[in-house]
Amino acid sequence: MEKKVILSGIQATGDLTLGNYIGALKNFVKMQDEYNCYYMIANLHALTVRRDPDELKNNTLKILASYIASGIDPDKSTIFLQSQVHEHAELGWVLDCYTYMGELSRMTQFKDKSAKHADNINAGLFTYPSLMAGDILLYQADLVPTGEDQKQHVELTRDLAERFNKLYGDTFKIPKPYIPKVGARIMGLQDPKSKMSKSSTIPNDTILLVDTPDEIMKKVKKAVTDSDGIVKYDEENKPGISNLMEIYGILTKKTMEEIEKEFEGEGYGTFKVAVANAIIKELEPFHKKYNELMANPQYLEEIYNKGAKKATEVARKTLKDVYDKIGIIS
Ligand code: TRP
């Protein structure tokens, strides 16, 4: 039986956080044997906000290095840059013409980002979801692992695929969003009511994958807690401690009850040091690999060129079928 297809991507912006690592990267790695995986770096999507060109280039490589350093194997999965597979931009345009203004206006990410970048509400920000639909549909993906915040975009992708199939006959596989339970809720260290985000501007709110052990220790020690002094899971009333417990539990494979027992009678200080050490230990091999990769841009180039070739073969077929069906000579 053919393996099911997975496609996912991360935008080429900012440094990845522990939240991305646990919620996205670790899950990507887990799925590589069971599925035929396409992992993309969404550098075209990054243009919807004004970027420094050198920084965008460097961020693209950083995400690529993070994919590999966290265990995505370029021989098993197809890792590629969105910009190198031209079919993305092309199918994105076609899908723009099959997406209604009303649908795009309802996207919560568009509303949030327009509020945040009120001086630059560009058309790309608006049609962002059609480009993303193209990313997914080009590979006939069955499943799209993403965070809760992207679910609406995957649902729109389904609607577009169904609309197109109805008009022109079977063309696209209808993809399903896949939101992993583990790690979906890693929250900010300073604002534990909001998801840990690489775009957070609050100091010490996020653990970055590139943070040194000292920085990790410092940030965890500064994490917001409460005045109870009891390590107990209570998301509603103790969001800070519960978040640290969640991180610790995932990294050490312990249940919340086991963690409560382990730190019974101990203060938050001891608990925080244990959490920080668990993070440091988890990221140590990542750091080593990441630094090696970033020091070897030639190897990274080889990987993305190889990935682009593999991805293009599949994407080209889908786009050809689409163009043939709608009367575009290609
Ligand atoms: N929009 C996604 C995000 O911000 C990134 C992305 C682009 C993506 N294309 C995709 C995710 C296709 C999944 C599938 O997180």
Short mmCIF file of C-alpha atoms and ligand atoms in Angstrom, two decimals:
data_model
loop_
_atom_site.label_atom_id
_atom_site.label_comp_id
_atom_site.label_asym_id
_atom_site.label_seq_id
_atom_site.Cartn_x
_atom_site.Cartn_y
_atom_site.Cartn_z
CA MET A 1 0.00 0.00 0.00
CA GLU A 2 1.21 3.51 -0.80
CA LYS A 3 2.16 5.64 2.17
CA LYS A 4 -0.11 8.55 2.99
CA VAL A 5 1.22 11.97 2.17
CA ILE A 6 1.99 14.67 4.69
CA LEU A 7 2.79 18.26 3.90
CA SER A 8 3.66 20.94 6.38
CA GLY A 9 5.72 24.06 6.54
CA ILE A 10 7.13 26.72 8.78
CA GLN A 11 7.40 30.36 7.80
CA ALA A 12 10.93 31.63 7.34
CA THR A 13 10.67 34.24 10.05
CA GLY A 14 12.32 34.60 13.45
CA ASP A 15 14.14 32.01 15.51
CA LEU A 16 12.27 28.82 16.30
CA THR A 17 11.14 28.29 19.87
CA LEU A 18 10.83 25.33 22.20
CA GLY A 19 7.12 25.46 21.31
CA ASN A 20 7.91 24.93 17.60
CA TYR A 21 10.33 22.16 18.55
CA ILE A 22 7.89 20.20 20.69
CA GLY A 23 4.72 21.06 18.79
CA ALA A 24 6.00 20.84 15.23
CA LEU A 25 9.54 19.53 14.68
CA LYS A 26 9.39 16.54 17.04
CA ASN A 27 6.11 15.49 15.47
CA PHE A 28 7.52 15.92 11.97
CA VAL A 29 10.34 13.57 12.89
CA LYS A 30 7.97 10.98 14.33
CA MET A 31 5.93 10.83 11.13
CA GLN A 32 8.75 10.26 8.67
CA ASP A 33 8.66 6.48 8.63
CA GLU A 34 4.95 6.01 8.43
CA TYR A 35 4.23 8.74 5.88
CA ASN A 36 5.62 10.20 2.71
CA CYS A 37 6.54 13.59 4.15
CA TYR A 38 7.07 16.94 2.46
CA TYR A 39 8.43 19.60 4.78
CA MET A 40 8.61 23.02 3.29
CA ILE A 41 10.12 26.32 4.34
CA ALA A 42 7.54 28.96 3.53
CA ASN A 43 9.76 31.81 2.45
CA LEU A 44 7.26 33.29 -0.01
CA HIS A 45 4.70 33.54 2.76
CA ALA A 46 7.23 35.53 4.78
CA LEU A 47 6.94 38.41 2.30
CA THR A 48 3.51 39.42 3.59
CA VAL A 49 5.36 41.39 6.27
CA ARG A 50 8.26 43.70 5.36
CA ARG A 51 11.55 41.81 5.89
CA ASP A 52 15.22 42.61 5.71
CA PRO A 53 16.47 40.62 2.66
CA ASP A 54 19.61 39.26 4.32
CA GLU A 55 17.67 38.30 7.36
CA LEU A 56 15.05 36.48 5.30
CA LYS A 57 17.76 34.51 3.51
CA ASN A 58 19.46 33.65 6.76
CA ASN A 59 16.19 32.69 8.44
CA THR A 60 15.44 30.34 5.57
CA LEU A 61 18.73 28.53 6.19
CA LYS A 62 18.18 28.54 9.95
CA ILE A 63 14.86 26.74 9.56
CA LEU A 64 16.39 24.26 7.18
CA ALA A 65 19.20 23.58 9.67
CA SER A 66 16.65 23.25 12.47
CA TYR A 67 14.66 20.69 10.49
CA ILE A 68 17.71 18.52 10.02
CA ALA A 69 19.17 19.10 13.50
CA SER A 70 15.93 17.99 15.12
CA GLY A 71 16.06 14.71 13.23
CA ILE A 72 14.26 15.15 9.93
CA ASP A 73 16.24 12.96 7.57
CA PRO A 74 16.59 14.44 4.09
CA ASP A 75 16.86 10.92 2.68
CA LYS A 76 13.49 9.97 4.12
CA SER A 77 11.54 13.21 3.87
CA THR A 78 11.53 15.81 1.15
CA ILE A 79 12.76 19.08 2.61
CA PHE A 80 12.48 22.05 0.29
CA LEU A 81 12.13 25.79 -0.10
CA GLN A 82 8.77 27.03 -1.33
CA SER A 83 10.50 29.56 -3.59
CA GLN A 84 12.47 26.92 -5.48
CA VAL A 85 9.38 25.06 -6.63
CA HIS A 86 7.77 27.58 -8.94
CA GLU A 87 4.53 25.64 -9.09
CA HIS A 88 3.61 27.07 -5.66
CA ALA A 89 3.40 30.61 -6.92
CA GLU A 90 1.56 29.44 -10.04
CA LEU A 91 -1.06 27.31 -8.32
CA GLY A 92 -1.39 30.04 -5.70
CA TRP A 93 -2.44 32.45 -8.43
CA VAL A 94 -4.90 29.99 -9.96
CA LEU A 95 -6.46 29.36 -6.56
CA ASP A 96 -6.71 33.12 -5.94
CA CYS A 97 -9.18 33.08 -8.80
CA TYR A 98 -11.28 30.41 -7.10
CA THR A 99 -11.27 31.94 -3.62
CA TYR A 100 -13.92 34.46 -2.61
CA MET A 101 -13.11 37.77 -0.94
CA GLY A 102 -15.68 36.86 1.70
CA GLU A 103 -13.86 33.66 2.58
CA LEU A 104 -10.52 35.44 2.95
CA SER A 105 -12.09 38.23 5.01
CA ARG A 106 -13.21 35.69 7.58
CA MET A 107 -9.71 34.33 8.27
CA THR A 108 -8.77 35.14 11.83
CA GLN A 109 -5.05 35.26 11.01
CA PHE A 110 -5.76 37.96 8.42
CA LYS A 111 -7.74 39.95 10.96
CA ASP A 112 -5.02 39.57 13.62
CA LYS A 113 -2.17 40.42 11.28
CA SER A 114 -4.00 43.41 9.78
CA ALA A 115 -4.47 44.79 13.26
CA LYS A 116 -0.78 44.23 14.03
CA HIS A 117 0.53 45.68 10.76
CA ALA A 118 -2.07 48.36 10.14
CA ASP A 119 0.37 50.35 7.99
CA ASN A 120 0.92 47.46 5.57
CA ILE A 121 -2.29 45.54 4.90
CA ASN A 122 -1.16 44.25 1.53
CA ALA A 123 -2.95 41.98 -0.93
CA GLY A 124 -0.52 39.16 -0.16
CA LEU A 125 -1.54 39.18 3.47
CA PHE A 126 -5.12 38.81 2.27
CA THR A 127 -4.50 35.98 -0.19
CA TYR A 128 -1.99 34.18 2.05
CA PRO A 129 -4.41 31.24 2.55
CA SER A 130 -4.75 30.58 -1.22
CA LEU A 131 -0.97 30.28 -1.54
CA MET A 132 -0.99 27.93 1.44
CA ALA A 133 -3.78 25.90 -0.18
CA GLY A 134 -1.57 25.56 -3.23
CA ASP A 135 1.31 24.32 -1.06
CA ILE A 136 -0.87 21.55 0.25
CA LEU A 137 -2.81 20.58 -2.88
CA LEU A 138 0.24 20.33 -5.16
CA TYR A 139 1.38 17.24 -3.26
CA GLN A 140 -2.06 15.62 -2.95
CA ALA A 141 -1.50 15.65 0.81
CA ASP A 142 -3.72 13.50 3.03
CA LEU A 143 -2.74 15.18 6.27
CA VAL A 144 -1.46 18.60 7.24
CA PRO A 145 0.11 18.72 10.70
CA THR A 146 -0.18 22.27 12.05
CA GLY A 147 -1.01 24.30 15.08
CA GLU A 148 -4.57 25.16 16.02
CA ASP A 149 -4.05 28.63 14.51
CA GLN A 150 -3.68 27.17 11.00
CA LYS A 151 -6.71 24.90 11.12
CA GLN A 152 -8.94 27.49 9.49
CA HIS A 153 -6.55 27.74 6.54
CA VAL A 154 -6.58 23.98 6.06
CA GLU A 155 -10.37 24.01 6.16
CA LEU A 156 -10.41 26.67 3.46
CA THR A 157 -8.01 24.47 1.47
CA ARG A 158 -10.53 21.66 1.66
CA ASP A 159 -13.29 23.96 0.42
CA LEU A 160 -11.17 25.14 -2.50
CA ALA A 161 -10.21 21.58 -3.45
CA GLU A 162 -13.83 20.47 -3.36
CA ARG A 163 -14.91 23.50 -5.38
CA PHE A 164 -12.30 22.80 -8.04
CA ASN A 165 -13.04 19.07 -8.18
CA LYS A 166 -16.73 19.76 -8.61
CA LEU A 167 -16.10 22.11 -11.52
CA TYR A 168 -13.45 20.08 -13.36
CA GLY A 169 -13.56 16.53 -12.02
CA ASP A 170 -11.24 14.80 -9.59
CA THR A 171 -8.04 16.82 -9.41
CA PHE A 172 -7.08 17.32 -5.78
CA LYS A 173 -7.02 15.03 -2.78
CA ILE A 174 -9.05 16.58 0.06
CA PRO A 175 -6.57 17.10 2.93
CA LYS A 176 -7.29 16.89 6.62
CA PRO A 177 -5.79 19.08 9.33
CA TYR A 178 -3.86 17.12 11.91
CA ILE A 179 -3.31 18.83 15.23
CA PRO A 180 -1.03 16.78 17.46
CA LYS A 181 -2.15 16.72 21.08
CA VAL A 182 1.34 16.59 22.50
CA GLY A 183 3.00 19.96 22.61
CA ALA A 184 0.14 21.84 21.03
CA ARG A 185 -0.10 23.96 24.13
CA ILE A 186 3.37 25.12 25.07
CA MET A 187 2.70 28.59 26.43
CA GLY A 188 4.83 31.68 26.95
CA LEU A 189 6.97 31.74 30.09
CA GLN A 190 5.93 35.31 30.94
CA ASP A 191 2.43 35.14 29.49
CA PRO A 192 1.33 31.54 30.10
CA LYS A 193 -2.16 32.29 28.78
CA SER A 194 -0.81 32.74 25.23
CA LYS A 195 0.98 30.22 23.05
CA MET A 196 4.79 30.45 23.03
CA SER A 197 5.37 32.30 19.78
CA LYS A 198 8.49 33.18 17.84
CA SER A 199 6.97 36.60 17.23
CA SER A 200 6.49 37.34 20.95
CA THR A 201 8.02 40.67 21.94
CA ILE A 202 7.90 40.10 25.71
CA PRO A 203 11.45 39.60 27.09
CA ASN A 204 12.13 36.09 28.46
CA ASP A 205 8.76 34.82 27.20
CA THR A 206 10.17 32.24 24.79
CA ILE A 207 12.94 29.67 24.86
CA LEU A 208 14.68 29.84 21.51
CA LEU A 209 16.29 26.75 20.08
CA VAL A 210 19.51 28.71 19.72
CA ASP A 211 19.58 29.82 23.38
CA THR A 212 22.65 28.77 25.35
CA PRO A 213 22.25 26.61 28.47
CA ASP A 214 22.82 29.72 30.62
CA GLU A 215 20.10 31.63 28.81
CA ILE A 216 17.71 28.72 29.16
CA MET A 217 18.39 28.47 32.89
CA LYS A 218 17.91 32.21 33.35
CA LYS A 219 14.66 32.34 31.40
CA VAL A 220 13.13 29.37 33.18
CA LYS A 221 14.12 30.81 36.56
CA LYS A 222 12.32 34.03 35.61
CA ALA A 223 9.18 32.24 34.41
CA VAL A 224 5.95 33.53 35.92
CA THR A 225 4.49 31.28 38.61
CA ASP A 226 2.13 31.99 41.53
CA SER A 227 2.33 32.40 45.28
CA ASP A 228 1.11 28.90 46.27
CA GLY A 229 4.50 27.27 46.29
CA ILE A 230 3.00 23.90 45.34
CA VAL A 231 3.89 22.04 42.14
CA LYS A 232 0.40 21.03 41.08
CA TYR A 233 -1.29 20.89 37.69
CA ASP A 234 -4.11 23.42 37.46
CA GLU A 235 -4.24 25.10 34.08
CA GLU A 236 -6.96 27.54 35.10
CA ASN A 237 -5.47 28.88 38.35
CA LYS A 238 -1.80 28.00 37.97
CA PRO A 239 -1.07 28.51 34.27
CA GLY A 240 2.65 29.23 34.75
CA ILE A 241 3.42 26.14 36.81
CA SER A 242 1.14 23.98 34.68
CA ASN A 243 2.99 25.07 31.55
CA LEU A 244 6.37 24.23 33.09
CA MET A 245 4.96 20.87 34.17
CA GLU A 246 3.75 20.23 30.65
CA ILE A 247 7.18 20.97 29.19
CA TYR A 248 8.90 18.84 31.84
CA GLY A 249 6.40 16.02 31.33
CA ILE A 250 6.89 15.89 27.58
CA LEU A 251 10.68 15.96 27.81
CA THR A 252 10.99 13.39 30.61
CA LYS A 253 7.93 11.30 29.61
CA LYS A 254 6.44 11.70 33.10
CA THR A 255 2.76 12.18 33.88
CA MET A 256 1.46 15.19 35.77
CA GLU A 257 0.84 13.01 38.85
CA GLU A 258 4.39 11.69 38.76
CA ILE A 259 5.72 15.23 38.58
CA GLU A 260 3.53 16.37 41.46
CA LYS A 261 4.92 13.48 43.54
CA GLU A 262 8.50 14.14 42.50
CA PHE A 263 8.35 17.74 43.73
CA GLU A 264 6.15 17.26 46.76
CA GLY A 265 7.44 19.46 49.56
CA GLU A 266 9.92 21.19 47.24
CA GLY A 267 9.78 24.86 46.32
CA TYR A 268 9.47 26.31 42.83
CA GLY A 269 13.22 26.96 42.75
CA THR A 270 14.12 23.26 42.72
CA PHE A 271 11.39 22.51 40.22
CA LYS A 272 12.51 25.24 37.84
CA VAL A 273 16.11 24.04 37.86
CA ALA A 274 14.88 20.55 36.99
CA VAL A 275 12.77 21.92 34.13
CA ALA A 276 15.65 24.00 32.77
CA ASN A 277 18.01 21.02 32.95
CA ALA A 278 15.54 18.84 31.08
CA ILE A 279 15.35 21.45 28.30
CA ILE A 280 19.13 21.88 28.20
CA LYS A 281 19.63 18.12 27.98
CA GLU A 282 17.05 17.77 25.20
CA LEU A 283 18.56 20.59 23.15
CA GLU A 284 22.20 19.64 23.56
CA PRO A 285 22.38 17.28 20.56
CA PHE A 286 20.22 19.72 18.60
CA HIS A 287 22.67 22.57 19.25
CA LYS A 288 25.66 20.54 18.21
CA LYS A 289 24.10 19.47 14.92
CA TYR A 290 22.61 22.89 14.25
CA ASN A 291 25.94 24.67 14.66
CA GLU A 292 27.67 22.16 12.40
CA LEU A 293 25.03 22.66 9.74
CA MET A 294 25.07 26.45 9.91
CA ALA A 295 28.84 26.34 9.46
CA ASN A 296 28.38 24.36 6.25
CA PRO A 297 26.19 26.38 3.88
CA GLN A 298 27.36 24.28 0.95
CA TYR A 299 25.80 21.19 2.45
CA LEU A 300 22.58 23.07 3.14
CA GLU A 301 22.50 24.19 -0.47
CA GLU A 302 22.91 20.60 -1.61
CA ILE A 303 19.99 19.55 0.56
CA TYR A 304 17.61 22.23 -0.62
CA ASN A 305 18.53 21.75 -4.26
CA LYS A 306 17.94 18.03 -3.97
CA GLY A 307 14.65 18.60 -2.17
CA ALA A 308 13.48 21.07 -4.79
CA LYS A 309 14.10 18.53 -7.53
CA LYS A 310 12.09 15.84 -5.76
CA ALA A 311 9.27 18.22 -4.88
CA THR A 312 9.10 19.68 -8.37
CA GLU A 313 8.48 16.28 -9.94
CA VAL A 314 5.29 15.89 -7.94
CA ALA A 315 4.18 19.51 -8.06
CA ARG A 316 4.64 19.73 -11.81
CA LYS A 317 2.25 16.84 -12.42
CA THR A 318 -0.52 18.40 -10.36
CA LEU A 319 -0.10 21.82 -11.92
CA LYS A 320 -0.11 20.35 -15.43
CA ASP A 321 -3.38 18.59 -14.69
CA VAL A 322 -4.86 21.84 -13.34
CA TYR A 323 -3.70 23.90 -16.33
CA ASP A 324 -5.00 21.31 -18.79
CA LYS A 325 -8.38 21.28 -17.12
CA ILE A 326 -8.85 25.04 -17.03
CA GLY A 327 -7.52 25.76 -20.52
CA ILE A 328 -4.13 27.22 -19.75
CA ILE A 329 -1.45 26.35 -22.30
CA SER A 330 1.75 25.49 -20.45
N1 TRP B 1 0.96 29.33 7.43
C1 TRP B 1 1.79 28.41 8.15
C2 TRP B 1 2.19 29.04 9.49
O1 TRP B 1 2.26 30.24 9.60
C3 TRP B 1 3.01 28.05 7.37
C4 TRP B 1 2.63 27.32 6.13
C5 TRP B 1 2.75 27.79 4.85
C6 TRP B 1 2.08 26.02 6.05
N2 TRP B 1 2.29 26.84 3.98
C7 TRP B 1 1.88 25.77 4.68
C8 TRP B 1 1.72 25.07 7.02
C9 TRP B 1 1.30 24.57 4.26
C10 TRP B 1 1.16 23.87 6.59
C11 TRP B 1 0.95 23.63 5.22
O2 TRP B 1 2.45 28.32 10.42
#
